[in-house]
């Protein structure tokens, strides 16, 4: 029996995780669930999965959840705040932590799970992008097992040999696929007009709002390049991105003999989630099988055409940030989180997201990053700079 804590259980990845777990009651026990503000959703999940602990971001939401739980006769312990998340993530009664909080808000709990040596299923890519070497050191020192949940990284992990020591000698490069998001054929003039609703309507994946906007700007792929660099220990020059609008090939590994191994499947997050939960084995995920008879077309296009570079300026920032002083990725992430939130709140236009990121990167000096407090201070400074840049932008 694996005892699982799902951090961010009310989100898109969180709900998919519980859907997979519910298919295997003999293998998994849900011991903790956490959410930011959705009391009713977390209540419903607690009634179904009966965890020992539930955590909400604030005390008000926690008090409401607790009242509702008690009214239904549940004794689930209710806690709130970041320390409670860290406590749950490192608890001795937890074997596996699904890190599915969105953004740098999930950094400290994800790091706590790493330090405590958990089996760590990483959906929260921002935690690794921001944490970088510090994150990897926590995994190493804590003896954690880090398993990728992002579909591209799960694909690469599945296509790589089990023996990590052989990767540098055998692997030429990895090729991340990108669907291109909802605005793949939009002109710059059209991009200036798009709404949050349009940005969140991804053509192939159903996801939370922040990652949906990131997919539309291609920042998601930039974050994934950084994520791949840290997860697989590959030089940035060995990571390539190719457009693949159907999202069937989830990513590929090219070996030194030029043989390419790809992982395919329907675009359903339950596949990488089930792989992370069952690794090194396999188990049912609930996803539909690929129907090769109905697959008319698997197409690929270069990402690095002049047109795509102009349409998606965010992508190149991944390689630029990895070549810059450590901490630059944290600045990039913070600026993006502020800009995306402002776009979702209709305070800036879609095409102004990049201006905020660009401006923040120009103004904030990354400095030395010896520990988590230094990293959090850099995150705070970057957010303040990005927020002040917002004020100068007009709709
Ligand atoms: P989501 O917005 O649907 O859910 C986010 C979850 O985090 C919710 O449960 C929310 O309550 C919680 N949360 C948000 N802010 C919080 C805070 N300040 N403190 C505590 N909890 C907080 O997001 P999602 O789409 O499920 O994405 C989660 C993570 O997984 C992201 O890092 C994303 O990049 C990554 N990811 C998602 C998908 C996908 O298909 N949705 C695919 C690959 C990677
Ligand atoms: Mg992905």
XYZ file of C-alpha atoms and ligand atoms in Angstrom:
440
model
C 0.000 0.000 0.000
C 1.464 3.371 -1.056
C 0.364 6.220 1.199
C -0.109 9.280 -0.990
C -0.326 13.012 -0.290
C -1.794 15.009 -3.183
C -0.708 18.652 -2.997
C -3.062 20.763 -5.130
C -5.699 18.022 -5.242
C -8.502 20.294 -6.504
C -6.621 21.313 -9.660
C -6.501 19.665 -13.052
C -3.541 17.359 -12.258
C -4.810 16.799 -8.706
C -8.242 15.615 -9.905
C -6.660 13.392 -12.554
C -4.404 11.893 -9.876
C -7.376 11.017 -7.683
C -9.161 9.550 -10.706
C -6.226 7.174 -11.291
C -5.854 6.340 -7.580
C -9.578 5.517 -7.312
C -9.045 2.768 -9.903
C -6.540 1.001 -7.601
C -7.923 1.007 -4.049
C -5.793 -2.044 -3.237
C -2.540 -0.195 -4.021
C -2.975 3.395 -2.829
C -4.240 5.113 0.260
C -4.842 8.872 0.163
C -3.539 10.294 3.432
C -3.506 14.034 2.684
C -5.263 16.428 0.307
C -4.590 20.144 -0.112
C -6.158 23.111 -1.894
C -5.887 26.894 -1.942
C -9.485 28.149 -1.724
C -11.984 25.625 -3.151
C -13.678 24.440 0.036
C -16.579 22.568 -1.602
C -14.301 20.661 -3.978
C -11.920 19.649 -1.198
C -14.881 18.635 0.985
C -16.185 16.391 -1.790
C -12.712 14.806 -2.156
C -12.424 14.291 1.615
C -15.820 12.569 1.704
C -14.714 10.241 -1.056
C -11.098 9.493 -0.061
C -11.203 9.978 3.735
C -7.666 11.401 4.171
C -6.162 11.877 7.625
C -5.253 15.498 6.866
C -6.624 18.312 4.685
C -4.769 21.595 4.172
C -6.086 24.900 2.846
C -4.039 28.018 2.084
C -5.820 30.357 4.519
C -7.354 30.033 7.995
C -10.819 31.211 6.876
C -11.173 28.507 4.251
C -9.738 25.931 6.650
C -12.322 26.835 9.318
C -15.166 26.509 6.794
C -13.875 23.142 5.620
C -13.520 21.900 9.177
C -17.123 22.878 10.047
C -18.464 21.094 6.986
C -16.375 17.981 7.639
C -17.507 17.752 11.261
C -21.138 18.239 10.208
C -20.736 15.107 8.109
C -19.053 13.174 10.863
C -15.499 13.201 9.437
C -12.538 13.542 11.796
C -10.028 14.644 9.119
C -7.470 16.982 10.683
C -7.637 20.407 9.006
C -4.597 22.672 8.812
C -3.678 25.763 6.818
C -0.700 27.637 5.394
C 2.675 26.885 3.903
C 4.172 25.237 7.023
C 1.275 22.784 7.063
C 1.967 21.910 3.410
C 5.629 21.298 4.233
C 4.613 19.167 7.215
C 2.283 17.013 5.121
C 4.891 16.664 2.339
C 7.552 15.409 4.756
C 5.353 13.400 7.157
C 6.657 9.969 8.097
C 3.246 8.503 7.300
C 3.516 9.567 3.641
C 5.378 7.502 1.016
C 4.477 9.376 -2.158
C 3.915 13.074 -2.752
C 2.155 14.322 -5.863
C 3.417 17.915 -6.247
C 0.571 19.493 -8.233
C 0.351 23.002 -6.821
C 0.721 25.585 -9.574
C 3.631 28.038 -9.593
C 6.377 28.913 -7.106
C 3.727 28.631 -4.357
C 4.526 24.911 -4.453
C 8.285 25.311 -4.056
C 8.708 24.954 -0.300
C 6.403 21.916 0.053
C 7.982 20.206 -2.964
C 11.442 20.844 -1.496
C 10.263 19.476 1.853
C 9.178 16.250 0.139
C 12.554 16.029 -1.623
C 14.498 16.556 1.611
C 12.373 13.950 3.376
C 13.302 11.370 0.724
C 9.808 10.809 -0.637
C 8.809 9.278 -3.896
C 8.158 12.664 -5.510
C 5.841 12.906 -8.506
C 6.661 16.284 -10.010
C 3.917 18.092 -11.917
C 4.848 21.482 -10.427
C 7.541 22.303 -12.999
C 7.899 25.854 -11.637
C 9.376 24.391 -8.410
C 12.235 22.809 -10.364
C 12.694 25.824 -12.658
C 12.950 28.159 -9.648
C 14.821 25.762 -7.358
C 17.341 24.523 -9.952
C 20.506 23.125 -8.369
C 19.103 23.680 -4.878
C 16.188 21.413 -5.756
C 18.484 18.719 -7.159
C 20.672 18.880 -4.042
C 17.564 18.388 -1.857
C 16.600 15.314 -3.912
C 20.146 13.931 -3.653
C 20.665 14.647 0.039
C 17.210 13.430 0.993
C 17.472 10.303 -1.137
C 14.165 11.126 -2.866
C 12.962 9.393 -6.032
C 12.065 12.146 -8.487
C 9.583 11.056 -11.156
C 8.396 13.443 -13.898
C 4.664 13.927 -14.452
C 4.800 16.582 -17.172
C 3.769 14.551 -20.244
C 6.877 15.447 -22.293
C 9.249 14.573 -19.473
C 7.403 11.381 -18.665
C 7.727 10.486 -22.363
C 11.482 11.118 -22.321
C 11.849 9.216 -19.066
C 10.034 6.269 -20.664
C 12.233 6.429 -23.778
C 15.529 6.619 -21.839
C 17.354 3.526 -20.584
C 16.870 2.786 -16.862
C 20.597 3.153 -16.184
C 21.190 6.891 -15.822
C 24.961 6.477 -16.030
C 24.650 5.533 -19.702
C 22.754 8.670 -20.760
C 25.696 11.036 -21.472
C 27.412 8.542 -23.752
C 24.302 7.229 -25.507
C 21.980 10.220 -25.858
C 22.470 12.738 -28.672
C 19.586 14.991 -27.782
C 16.018 15.066 -26.580
C 13.215 16.491 -28.666
C 10.292 18.047 -26.814
C 7.074 18.282 -28.799
C 4.894 21.403 -28.597
C 1.293 21.531 -29.820
C 1.597 25.250 -30.562
C -1.417 26.024 -28.382
C -4.570 27.843 -29.508
C -2.759 30.654 -31.373
C -0.379 28.694 -33.578
C -1.530 30.444 -36.776
C -2.315 33.880 -35.293
C -0.700 37.056 -36.648
C 0.826 39.614 -34.205
C -2.224 41.841 -34.717
C -4.553 38.975 -33.844
C -2.470 38.053 -30.780
C -3.014 41.549 -29.371
C -6.778 40.924 -29.316
C -7.081 37.465 -27.768
C -9.049 36.989 -24.526
C -8.250 34.871 -21.445
C -11.103 32.528 -22.464
C -9.512 31.940 -25.869
C -6.064 31.463 -24.316
C -7.462 28.861 -21.897
C -9.188 26.859 -24.643
C -6.266 24.582 -25.502
C -6.822 22.553 -28.672
C -5.566 19.196 -27.331
C -5.158 19.321 -23.504
C -7.547 20.291 -20.679
C -5.471 22.077 -18.010
C -5.559 24.781 -15.319
C -5.653 28.452 -16.415
C -1.999 29.351 -15.724
C -0.441 26.513 -17.704
C -3.012 27.057 -20.479
C -1.856 30.667 -20.914
C 1.763 29.463 -20.711
C 1.001 27.027 -23.530
C -0.465 29.829 -25.616
C 2.636 32.044 -25.170
C 4.997 29.032 -25.441
C 6.403 29.934 -22.015
C 5.245 26.478 -20.947
C 7.708 24.972 -23.421
C 10.446 27.333 -22.204
C 9.815 26.157 -18.625
C 9.871 22.572 -19.898
C 13.274 23.059 -21.545
C 14.648 24.222 -18.195
C 12.824 21.361 -16.456
C 14.376 18.839 -18.879
C 17.838 20.308 -18.377
C 17.625 19.674 -14.619
C 15.725 16.376 -14.723
C 17.938 14.662 -17.261
C 21.235 16.487 -16.701
C 21.502 17.472 -20.352
C 23.242 20.525 -21.780
C 20.764 23.134 -23.054
C 22.166 22.650 -26.578
C 21.041 19.012 -26.462
C 17.399 19.991 -25.959
C 15.294 20.751 -29.018
C 11.655 21.730 -29.497
C 9.547 20.724 -32.488
C 5.938 21.656 -33.284
C 3.527 18.741 -33.348
C -0.077 20.025 -33.350
C -1.767 16.644 -32.688
C -0.090 16.053 -29.267
C 0.164 12.310 -29.904
C 3.966 12.002 -29.846
C 4.651 13.294 -26.350
C 8.431 13.677 -26.868
C 11.457 11.806 -28.211
C 15.026 10.778 -27.452
C 17.620 10.691 -30.230
C 20.528 8.332 -29.550
C 24.119 8.610 -30.764
C 23.422 6.164 -33.617
C 20.567 8.514 -34.713
C 17.901 6.062 -33.683
C 14.922 7.947 -32.229
C 12.596 6.542 -29.547
C 9.259 8.270 -29.074
C 6.433 7.770 -26.596
C 2.902 8.070 -27.991
C -0.566 8.188 -26.504
C -3.807 10.117 -26.375
C -3.359 13.528 -24.724
C -4.536 12.463 -21.259
C -2.562 13.332 -18.118
C -3.723 10.124 -16.447
C -1.102 8.244 -18.512
C 1.991 10.012 -17.076
C 0.323 10.121 -13.643
C -0.310 6.347 -13.673
C 3.274 5.793 -14.847
C 4.640 7.879 -11.971
C 2.454 6.059 -9.456
C 3.243 2.571 -10.769
C 6.911 3.050 -11.795
C 8.874 0.899 -12.474
C 5.730 -1.076 -13.257
C 2.631 -0.151 -15.217
C -1.050 -0.092 -14.344
C -4.409 0.962 -15.823
C -4.814 4.735 -16.160
C -8.361 5.112 -17.469
C -7.078 6.749 -20.676
C -8.445 5.753 -24.066
C -6.131 3.829 -26.399
C -4.745 5.466 -29.526
C -6.782 4.497 -32.569
C -4.177 4.237 -35.324
C -6.859 3.585 -37.931
C -8.417 6.951 -37.151
C -5.103 8.840 -36.888
C -4.945 10.515 -40.277
C -1.987 12.699 -39.695
C 1.025 13.076 -37.423
C 2.769 16.245 -38.522
C 5.882 18.111 -37.409
C 7.068 21.650 -38.125
C 10.205 23.545 -37.158
C 9.840 25.748 -34.117
C 12.780 27.938 -35.059
C 11.357 29.571 -38.213
C 11.467 33.407 -38.251
C 7.687 33.473 -38.066
C 7.505 31.265 -34.976
C 10.365 33.092 -33.270
C 8.437 36.354 -33.683
C 5.120 34.802 -32.646
C 6.531 33.026 -29.574
C 9.401 35.153 -28.182
C 9.098 33.348 -24.815
C 10.656 30.114 -26.036
C 14.182 31.453 -26.638
C 14.242 32.747 -23.039
C 14.822 29.181 -21.804
C 18.263 28.867 -23.389
C 19.103 32.501 -22.568
C 18.177 32.030 -18.908
C 20.149 28.777 -18.662
C 23.220 30.536 -20.065
C 22.816 33.466 -17.643
C 23.809 33.499 -13.916
C 21.944 31.022 -11.666
C 18.732 32.582 -10.411
C 17.783 33.974 -13.811
C 15.258 31.151 -14.240
C 13.671 32.181 -10.925
C 13.361 35.779 -12.150
C 11.880 34.561 -15.422
C 9.327 32.403 -13.626
C 8.266 35.102 -11.157
C 7.802 37.695 -13.906
C 5.777 35.223 -15.932
C 3.507 34.360 -12.995
C 2.783 38.059 -12.380
C 2.203 38.776 -16.072
C -0.067 35.758 -16.614
C -2.155 36.641 -13.541
C -2.507 40.202 -14.883
C -3.597 38.910 -18.300
C -6.134 36.531 -16.716
C -7.454 39.493 -14.675
C -7.723 41.480 -17.945
C -5.206 44.094 -16.737
C -2.829 43.616 -19.675
C -3.074 42.308 -23.226
C -1.776 38.895 -24.226
C 1.118 40.378 -26.218
C 2.158 42.482 -23.202
C 2.995 39.386 -21.137
C 6.350 39.221 -22.875
C 7.059 42.917 -22.255
C 6.670 42.389 -18.502
C 9.013 39.384 -18.528
C 11.576 41.101 -20.716
C 11.515 44.228 -18.550
C 11.864 42.253 -15.318
C 14.811 40.238 -16.632
C 16.524 43.513 -17.615
C 16.024 45.062 -14.168
C 16.606 42.289 -11.624
C 20.134 41.026 -10.934
C 19.965 37.356 -9.898
C 22.740 37.486 -7.264
C 24.040 34.490 -5.305
C 21.629 31.744 -4.397
C 23.086 29.824 -1.498
C 19.791 28.768 0.123
C 15.987 28.807 0.020
C 15.576 32.193 1.807
C 17.861 33.813 -0.816
C 15.803 32.224 -3.564
C 12.516 33.358 -2.029
C 13.901 36.898 -1.648
C 14.811 36.914 -5.351
C 11.315 35.646 -6.198
C 9.749 38.450 -4.120
C 11.978 41.111 -5.676
C 11.184 39.875 -9.186
C 7.444 39.947 -8.472
C 7.686 43.502 -7.163
C 9.576 44.617 -10.281
C 7.115 42.880 -12.603
C 4.186 44.417 -10.719
C 5.661 47.898 -11.049
C 6.120 47.317 -14.789
C 2.434 46.415 -15.088
C 1.522 49.880 -13.905
C 3.328 51.407 -16.900
C 1.504 49.298 -19.449
C -1.708 50.539 -20.970
C -4.446 48.324 -22.287
P -4.664 24.131 -11.436
O -4.729 25.613 -11.410
O -5.757 23.387 -12.099
O -4.538 23.575 -9.934
C -3.619 24.102 -9.045
C -3.775 23.492 -7.650
O -2.877 24.171 -6.769
C -5.162 23.656 -7.050
O -5.480 22.541 -6.260
C -5.011 24.892 -6.164
O -5.921 24.896 -5.085
C -3.587 24.739 -5.686
N -2.975 26.047 -5.378
C -2.909 27.123 -6.202
N -2.271 28.138 -5.591
C -1.928 27.698 -4.353
C -1.270 28.287 -3.255
N -0.848 29.576 -3.280
N -1.087 27.545 -2.154
C -1.533 26.278 -2.086
N -2.170 25.660 -3.103
C -2.365 26.360 -4.218
O -3.250 23.751 -12.069
P -2.863 22.436 -12.917
O -3.182 22.672 -14.336
O -3.374 21.229 -12.243
O -1.278 22.480 -12.803
C -0.591 22.113 -11.615
C 0.891 22.020 -11.909
O 1.093 20.930 -12.805
C 1.465 23.252 -12.599
O 2.778 23.458 -12.159
C 1.479 22.866 -14.067
O 2.492 23.520 -14.794
C 1.750 21.369 -13.988
N 1.249 20.607 -15.137
C -0.083 20.573 -15.395
C -0.575 19.849 -16.464
C -2.060 19.768 -16.728
O -2.475 18.990 -17.567
N -2.905 20.529 -16.055
C 0.310 19.170 -17.307
C 1.679 19.223 -17.023
C 2.145 19.945 -15.931
Mg 3.979 19.489 -20.629
